[in-house]
Coordinates of C-alpha atoms in Angstrom, one line a residue:
X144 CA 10.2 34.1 -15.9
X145 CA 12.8 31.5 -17.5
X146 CA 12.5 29.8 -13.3
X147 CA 8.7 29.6 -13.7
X148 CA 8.6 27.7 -16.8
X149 CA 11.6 25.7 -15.4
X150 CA 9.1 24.5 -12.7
X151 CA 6.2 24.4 -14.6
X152 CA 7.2 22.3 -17.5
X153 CA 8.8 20.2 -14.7
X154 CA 5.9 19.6 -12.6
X155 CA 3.4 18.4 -15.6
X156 CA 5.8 16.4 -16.8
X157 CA 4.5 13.9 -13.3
X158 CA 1.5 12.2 -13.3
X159 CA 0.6 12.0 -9.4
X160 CA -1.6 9.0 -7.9
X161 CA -4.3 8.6 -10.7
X162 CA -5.5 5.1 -11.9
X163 CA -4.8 5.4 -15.7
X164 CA -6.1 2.4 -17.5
X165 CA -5.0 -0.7 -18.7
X166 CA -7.4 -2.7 -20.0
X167 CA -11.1 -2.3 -19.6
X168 CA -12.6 -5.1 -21.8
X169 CA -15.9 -7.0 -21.4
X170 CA -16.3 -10.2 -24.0
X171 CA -19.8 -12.2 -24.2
X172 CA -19.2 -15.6 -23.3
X173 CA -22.4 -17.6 -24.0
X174 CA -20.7 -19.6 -26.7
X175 CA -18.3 -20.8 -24.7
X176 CA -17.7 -23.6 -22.7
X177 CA -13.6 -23.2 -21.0
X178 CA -10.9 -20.7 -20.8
X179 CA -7.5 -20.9 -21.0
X180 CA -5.5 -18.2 -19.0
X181 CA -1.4 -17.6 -20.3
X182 CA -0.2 -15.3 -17.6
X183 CA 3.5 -14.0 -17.3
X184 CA 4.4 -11.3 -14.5
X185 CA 1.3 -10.3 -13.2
X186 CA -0.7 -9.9 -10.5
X187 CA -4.0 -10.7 -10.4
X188 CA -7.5 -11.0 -8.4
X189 CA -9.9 -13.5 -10.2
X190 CA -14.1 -13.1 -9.1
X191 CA -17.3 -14.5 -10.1
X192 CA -18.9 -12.3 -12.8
X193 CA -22.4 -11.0 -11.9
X194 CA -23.2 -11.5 -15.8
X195 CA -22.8 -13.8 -18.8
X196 CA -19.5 -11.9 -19.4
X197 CA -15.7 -12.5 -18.9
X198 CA -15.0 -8.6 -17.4
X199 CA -10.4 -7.4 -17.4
X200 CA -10.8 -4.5 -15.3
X201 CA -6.8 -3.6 -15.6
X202 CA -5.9 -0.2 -13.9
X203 CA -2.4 1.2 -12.8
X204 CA -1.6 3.9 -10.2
X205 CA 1.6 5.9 -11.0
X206 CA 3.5 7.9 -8.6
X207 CA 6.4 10.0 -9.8
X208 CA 6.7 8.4 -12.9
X209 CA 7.0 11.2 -15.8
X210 CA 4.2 10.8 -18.8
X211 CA 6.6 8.6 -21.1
X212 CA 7.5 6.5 -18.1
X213 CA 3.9 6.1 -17.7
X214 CA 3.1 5.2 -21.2
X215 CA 6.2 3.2 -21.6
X216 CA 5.4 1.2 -18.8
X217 CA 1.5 0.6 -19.7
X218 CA 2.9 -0.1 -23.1
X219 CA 5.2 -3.3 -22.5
X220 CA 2.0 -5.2 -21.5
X221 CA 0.1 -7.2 -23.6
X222 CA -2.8 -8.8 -24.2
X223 CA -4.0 -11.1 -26.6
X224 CA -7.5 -13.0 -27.6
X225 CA -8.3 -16.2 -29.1
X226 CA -10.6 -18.3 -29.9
X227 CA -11.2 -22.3 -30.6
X228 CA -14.6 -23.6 -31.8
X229 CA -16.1 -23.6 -27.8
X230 CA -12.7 -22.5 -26.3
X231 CA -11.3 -18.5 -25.0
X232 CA -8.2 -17.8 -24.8
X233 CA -6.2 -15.1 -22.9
X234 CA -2.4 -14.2 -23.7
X235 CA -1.5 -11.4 -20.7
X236 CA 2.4 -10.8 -20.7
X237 CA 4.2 -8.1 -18.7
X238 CA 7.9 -7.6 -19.5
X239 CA 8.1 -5.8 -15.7
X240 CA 7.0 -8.1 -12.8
X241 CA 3.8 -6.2 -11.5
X242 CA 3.5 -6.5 -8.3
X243 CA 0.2 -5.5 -6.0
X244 CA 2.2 -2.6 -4.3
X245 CA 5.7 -2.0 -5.6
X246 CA 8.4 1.0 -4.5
X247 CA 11.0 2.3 -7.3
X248 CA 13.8 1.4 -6.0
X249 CA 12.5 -1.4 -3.4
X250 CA 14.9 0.0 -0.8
X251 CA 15.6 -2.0 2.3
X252 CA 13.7 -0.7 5.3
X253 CA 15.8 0.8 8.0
X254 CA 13.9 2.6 10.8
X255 CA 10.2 4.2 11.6
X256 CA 6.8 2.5 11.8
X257 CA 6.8 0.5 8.4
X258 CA 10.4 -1.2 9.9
X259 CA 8.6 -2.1 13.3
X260 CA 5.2 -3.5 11.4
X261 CA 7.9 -5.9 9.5
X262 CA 9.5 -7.3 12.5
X263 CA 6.3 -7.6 14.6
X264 CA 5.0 -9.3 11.3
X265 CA 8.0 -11.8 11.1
X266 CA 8.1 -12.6 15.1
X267 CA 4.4 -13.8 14.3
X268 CA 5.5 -15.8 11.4
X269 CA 8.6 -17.4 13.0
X270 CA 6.0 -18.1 15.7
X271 CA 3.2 -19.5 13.3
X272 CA 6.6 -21.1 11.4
X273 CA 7.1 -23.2 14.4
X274 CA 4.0 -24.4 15.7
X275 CA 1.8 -27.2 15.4
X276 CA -1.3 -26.1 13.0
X277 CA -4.7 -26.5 13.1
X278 CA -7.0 -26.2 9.8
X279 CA -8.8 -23.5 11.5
X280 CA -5.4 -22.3 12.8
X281 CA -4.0 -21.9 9.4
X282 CA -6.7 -20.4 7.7
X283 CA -7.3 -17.8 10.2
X284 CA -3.5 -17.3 10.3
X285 CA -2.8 -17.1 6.4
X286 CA -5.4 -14.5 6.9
X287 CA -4.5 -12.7 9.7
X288 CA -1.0 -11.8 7.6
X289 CA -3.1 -10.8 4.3
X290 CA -4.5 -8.0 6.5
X291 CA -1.0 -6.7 8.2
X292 CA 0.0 -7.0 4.7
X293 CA -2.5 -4.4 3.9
X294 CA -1.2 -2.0 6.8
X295 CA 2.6 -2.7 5.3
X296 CA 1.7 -1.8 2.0
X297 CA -0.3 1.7 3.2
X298 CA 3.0 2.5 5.6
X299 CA 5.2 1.4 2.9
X300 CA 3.1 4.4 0.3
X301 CA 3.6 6.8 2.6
X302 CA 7.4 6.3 2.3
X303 CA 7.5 6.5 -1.1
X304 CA 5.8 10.1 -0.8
X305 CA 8.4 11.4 1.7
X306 CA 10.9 10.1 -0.2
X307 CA 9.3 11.2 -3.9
X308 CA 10.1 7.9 -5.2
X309 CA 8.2 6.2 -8.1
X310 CA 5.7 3.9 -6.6
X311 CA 3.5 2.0 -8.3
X312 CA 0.2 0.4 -7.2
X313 CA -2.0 -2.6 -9.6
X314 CA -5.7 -3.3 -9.6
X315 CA -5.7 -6.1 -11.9
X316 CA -9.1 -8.0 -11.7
X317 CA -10.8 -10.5 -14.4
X318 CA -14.1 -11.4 -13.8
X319 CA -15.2 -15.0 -14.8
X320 CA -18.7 -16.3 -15.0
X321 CA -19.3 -19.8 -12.9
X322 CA -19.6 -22.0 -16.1
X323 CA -16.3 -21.0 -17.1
X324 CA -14.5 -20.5 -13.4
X325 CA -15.1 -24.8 -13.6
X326 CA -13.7 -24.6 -16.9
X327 CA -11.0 -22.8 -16.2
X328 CA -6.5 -23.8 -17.3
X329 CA -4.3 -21.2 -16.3
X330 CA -0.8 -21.6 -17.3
X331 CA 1.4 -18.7 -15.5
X332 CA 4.7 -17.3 -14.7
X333 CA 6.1 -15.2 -11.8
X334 CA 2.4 -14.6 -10.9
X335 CA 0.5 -13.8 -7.7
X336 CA -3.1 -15.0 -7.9
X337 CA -5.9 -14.2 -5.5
X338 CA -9.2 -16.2 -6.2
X339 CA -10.6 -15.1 -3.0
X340 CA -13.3 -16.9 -1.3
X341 CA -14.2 -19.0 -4.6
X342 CA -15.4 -22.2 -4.1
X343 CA -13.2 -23.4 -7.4
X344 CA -14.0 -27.2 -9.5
X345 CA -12.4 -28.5 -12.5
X346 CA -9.3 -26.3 -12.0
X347 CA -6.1 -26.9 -13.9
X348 CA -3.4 -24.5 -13.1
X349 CA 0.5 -24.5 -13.8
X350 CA 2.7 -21.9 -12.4
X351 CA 6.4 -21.6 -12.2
X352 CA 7.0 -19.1 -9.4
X353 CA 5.1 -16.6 -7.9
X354 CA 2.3 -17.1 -5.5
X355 CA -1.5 -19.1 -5.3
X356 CA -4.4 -17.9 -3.0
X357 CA -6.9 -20.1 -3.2
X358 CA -9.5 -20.9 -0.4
X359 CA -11.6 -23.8 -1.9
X360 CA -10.6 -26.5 -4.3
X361 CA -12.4 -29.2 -5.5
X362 CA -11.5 -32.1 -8.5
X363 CA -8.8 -30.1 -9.7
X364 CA -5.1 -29.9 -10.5
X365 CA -2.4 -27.8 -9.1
X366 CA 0.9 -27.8 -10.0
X367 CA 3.7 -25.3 -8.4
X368 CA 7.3 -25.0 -9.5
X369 CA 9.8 -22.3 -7.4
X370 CA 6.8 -20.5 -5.6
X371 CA 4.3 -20.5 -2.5
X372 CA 0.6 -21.8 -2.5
X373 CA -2.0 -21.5 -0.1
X374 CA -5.0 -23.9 -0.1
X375 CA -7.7 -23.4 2.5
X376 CA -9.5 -26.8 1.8
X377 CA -8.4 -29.2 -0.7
X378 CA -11.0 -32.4 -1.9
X379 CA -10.7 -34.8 -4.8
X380 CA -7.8 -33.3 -6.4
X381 CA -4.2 -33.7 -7.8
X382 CA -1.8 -31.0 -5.9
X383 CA 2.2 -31.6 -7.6
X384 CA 5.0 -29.1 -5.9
X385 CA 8.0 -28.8 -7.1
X386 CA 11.1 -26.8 -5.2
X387 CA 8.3 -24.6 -4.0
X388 CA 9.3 -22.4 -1.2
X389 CA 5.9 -23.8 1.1
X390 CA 2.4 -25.5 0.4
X391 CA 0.3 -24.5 3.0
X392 CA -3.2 -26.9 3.1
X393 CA -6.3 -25.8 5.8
X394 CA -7.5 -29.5 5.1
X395 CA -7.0 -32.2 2.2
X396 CA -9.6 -35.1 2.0
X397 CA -9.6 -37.7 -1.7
X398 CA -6.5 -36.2 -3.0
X399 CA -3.1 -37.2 -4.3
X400 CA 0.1 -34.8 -3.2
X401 CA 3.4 -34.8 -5.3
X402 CA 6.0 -33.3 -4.0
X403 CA 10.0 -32.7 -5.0
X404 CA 12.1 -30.3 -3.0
X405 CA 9.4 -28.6 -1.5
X406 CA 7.4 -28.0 2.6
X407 CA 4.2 -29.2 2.9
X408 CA 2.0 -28.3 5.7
X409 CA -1.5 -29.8 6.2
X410 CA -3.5 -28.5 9.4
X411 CA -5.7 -31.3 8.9
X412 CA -6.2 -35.3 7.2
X413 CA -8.6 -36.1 5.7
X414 CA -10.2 -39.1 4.4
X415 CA -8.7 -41.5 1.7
X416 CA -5.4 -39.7 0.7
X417 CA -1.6 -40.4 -0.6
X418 CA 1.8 -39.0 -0.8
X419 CA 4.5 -39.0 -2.7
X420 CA 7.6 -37.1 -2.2
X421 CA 11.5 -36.7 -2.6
X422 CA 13.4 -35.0 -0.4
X423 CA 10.5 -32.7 1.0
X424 CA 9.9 -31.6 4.8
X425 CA 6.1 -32.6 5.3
X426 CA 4.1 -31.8 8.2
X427 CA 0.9 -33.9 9.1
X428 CA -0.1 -31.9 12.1
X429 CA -3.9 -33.4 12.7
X430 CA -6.1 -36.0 11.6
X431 CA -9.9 -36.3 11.4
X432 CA -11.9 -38.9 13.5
X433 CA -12.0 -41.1 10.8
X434 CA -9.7 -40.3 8.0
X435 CA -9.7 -44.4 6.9
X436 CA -6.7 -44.8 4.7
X437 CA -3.5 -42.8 4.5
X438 CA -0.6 -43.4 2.1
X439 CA 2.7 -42.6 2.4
X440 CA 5.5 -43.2 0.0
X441 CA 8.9 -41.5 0.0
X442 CA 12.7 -40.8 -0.6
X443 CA 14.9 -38.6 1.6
X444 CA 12.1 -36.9 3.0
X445 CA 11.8 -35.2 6.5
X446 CA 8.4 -36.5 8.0
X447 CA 6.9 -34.6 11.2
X448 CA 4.0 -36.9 12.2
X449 CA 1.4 -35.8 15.3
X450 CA -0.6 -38.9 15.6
X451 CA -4.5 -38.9 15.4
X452 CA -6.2 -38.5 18.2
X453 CA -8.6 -41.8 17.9
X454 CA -7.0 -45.3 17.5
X455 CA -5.3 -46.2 14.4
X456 CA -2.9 -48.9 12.7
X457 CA -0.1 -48.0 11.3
X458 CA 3.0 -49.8 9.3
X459 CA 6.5 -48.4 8.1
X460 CA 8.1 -50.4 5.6
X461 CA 11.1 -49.5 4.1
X462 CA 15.2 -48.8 5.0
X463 CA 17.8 -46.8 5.9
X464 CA 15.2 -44.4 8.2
X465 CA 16.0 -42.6 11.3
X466 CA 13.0 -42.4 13.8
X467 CA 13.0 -39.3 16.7
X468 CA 10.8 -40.3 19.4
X469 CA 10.5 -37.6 21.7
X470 CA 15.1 -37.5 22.9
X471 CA 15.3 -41.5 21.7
X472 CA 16.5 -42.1 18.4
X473 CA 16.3 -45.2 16.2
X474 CA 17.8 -45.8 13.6
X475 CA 17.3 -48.7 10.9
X476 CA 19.0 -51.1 9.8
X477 CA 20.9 -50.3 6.7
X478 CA 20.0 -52.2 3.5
X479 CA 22.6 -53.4 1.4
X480 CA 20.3 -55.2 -1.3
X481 CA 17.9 -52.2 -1.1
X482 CA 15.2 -54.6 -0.1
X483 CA 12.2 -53.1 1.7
X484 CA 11.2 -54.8 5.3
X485 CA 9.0 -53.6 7.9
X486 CA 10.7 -51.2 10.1
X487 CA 8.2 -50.0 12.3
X488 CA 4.4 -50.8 13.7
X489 CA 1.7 -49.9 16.0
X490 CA -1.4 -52.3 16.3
X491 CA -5.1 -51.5 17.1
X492 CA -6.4 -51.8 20.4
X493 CA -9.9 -53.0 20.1
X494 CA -11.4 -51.0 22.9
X495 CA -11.1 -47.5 21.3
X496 CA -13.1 -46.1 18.6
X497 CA -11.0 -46.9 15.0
X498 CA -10.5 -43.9 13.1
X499 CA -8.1 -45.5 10.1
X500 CA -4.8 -47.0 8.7
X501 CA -2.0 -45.4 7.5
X502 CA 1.0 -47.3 5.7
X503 CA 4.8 -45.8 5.3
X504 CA 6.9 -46.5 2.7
X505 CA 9.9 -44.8 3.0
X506 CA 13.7 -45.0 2.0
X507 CA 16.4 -42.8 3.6
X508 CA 14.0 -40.9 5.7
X509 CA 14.1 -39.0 9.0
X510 CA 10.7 -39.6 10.5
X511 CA 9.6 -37.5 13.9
X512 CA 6.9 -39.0 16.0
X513 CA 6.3 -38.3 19.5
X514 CA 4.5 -41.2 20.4
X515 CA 6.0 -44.6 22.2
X516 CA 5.4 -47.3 19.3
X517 CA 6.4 -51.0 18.7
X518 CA 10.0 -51.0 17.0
X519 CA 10.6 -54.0 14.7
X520 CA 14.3 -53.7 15.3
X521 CA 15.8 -56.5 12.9

């Protein structure tokens, strides 16, 4: 008898795989015209609302965790309201980092099917790593890993079964109605955000860490500090990274980049843009027919340059730069005085179709560029 009530005061002291609510708010939003967003340690999927209101559908799945571990755990995250005259304001703090899919404790992965998805998963990003992109080819490809993410994550649950671990899975969503999604300031920490196929305007996010999905961007302002953000198509708008891990861009047309300490890739060039970095590795894989004007200023930076396919102009003005052209290397003159000359230039040739100018001006740079060019070697 005394074995019984052993095991059954043991086993109802679990709560197995049930959602167990969060938050499940709904707030009228007629009245106002932005929202401000203070996120710490979560992560979360941001939609269109069907309605005139802002929707925080926040729900938590947890495996092998005892009832106080559960309610401790729900507990420690917070969630505050305000409001200013035409303004909303969300406070949503987690003292645990929350992640999508998360194993108690996150052991390394040794053996079985959920090992072999990893490495097949990391040849293809080596692979993807080290190739020459496309705007179609990294949009398809950032999405192609979002899905074998998915298949990592199920493999990964089943684990934590066998192994009656405490694994926990989030279904954070907040619902935003268009008026407000182009009114919209997010200021975040150690955050994974997932606006999905949102076509976003007016945008003015700051993270430090964590992780951006964002497929369309327009007139808005991102700025990235110690994370990872994906941008599918990028127009009119202010992108600043700084020691992020990668900033991964379908297409950029109208916009300024800032960049310290950080990769930048960009699958494709648009029209009218500028750089400025410091000690960055930046990728300009493609340009369009007729991007017309392309800016370039920088400091210790790594440029990787695949010239447009159309006829161009270009001008490197600068010192102390090391140019890799195909095996031959050039290097610059160095400048004493730190005065800036003109280092390198390619002319037009007035039979081909003009597609635009782009201007370098770069100090203690290494610049690859497969192309044969005119060298100004004084």
């Amino acid at each position: 008898m005394k074995r019984l009530l052993f095991s059954l005061c043991f086993v109802s002291s679990f709560i197995y795989a049930q959602k167990e609510t969060v938050f499940d708010k709904s707030i009228s939003v007629e009245n106002f015209k932005s929202l401000d967003l203070h996120i710490e340690n979560i992560t979360l999927d941001v939609r269109k609302s069907k309605d005139e209101k802002v929707h925080l559908d926040f729900k938590l799945e947890l495996d092998n965790f005892s009832k106080k571990e559960k309610e401790e755990f729900i507990n420690q995250i917070k969630l505050e309201q305000n409001t200013f005259n035409d303004k909303l304001s969300f406070t949503i703090k987690s003292k645990e980092e929350i992640a999508k899919r998360q194993m108690f404790p996150d052991e390394r992965i040794t053996g079985g099917d959920l090992s072999k998805l990893l490495h097949s998963t990391m040849k293809k990003y080596v692979k993807f790593n080290s190739e020459r992109k496309t705007k179609k080819g990294i949009i398809i490809g950032h999405n192609g890993f979002f899905e074998e993410y998915a298949e990592y994550y199920i493999l990964k649950e089943k684990l934590a079964k066998s192994k009656k671990v405490k694994y926990l899975k989030s279904f954070f969503t907040i619902y935003i109605p268009e008026n407000l999604l182009y009114n919209l300031t997010i200021k975040a920490k150690e955050c994974r955000f997932n606006f999905g196929e949102l076509e976003l305007k007016n945008l003015n996010l700051f993270t430090d860490g964590g992780y951006l999905n964002i497929s369309k961007l327009t007139k808005s302002k991102i700025t990235c500090w110690n994370g990872a953000v994906f941008l599918g198509e990028v127009d009119s708008s202010i992108i600043v990274g700084r020691s992020t891990t990668n900033i991964l861009i379908g297409g950029i047309a109208n916009s300024n980049l800032i960049a310290e300490y950080t990769k930048v890739e960009i699958g494709e060039v648009g029209e009218y843009n500028d750089i400025k970095d410091f000690n960055s590795k930046i990728y300009l894989y493609n340009f369009i027919d007729h991007f017309k004007k392309f800016n370039f200023k920088g400091e210790y930076s790594e440029i990787h340059f695949y010239e447009p396919e159309k006829e161009y102009t270009m001008v490197c003005r600068g010192h102390d730069a090391t140019y890799f052209f195909n095996t031959d290397t050039i290097v610059s003159q160095t400048s004493n005085t730190c005065k800036k000359s003109k280092m390198m230039e390619r002319k037009r040739k007035n039979d081909k179709e003009f597609s635009g100018d782009i201007q370098f001006d770069i100090v203690h740079t290494k610049f690859y560029y497969p192309t044969e060019v005119k060298i100004n070697k004084k």
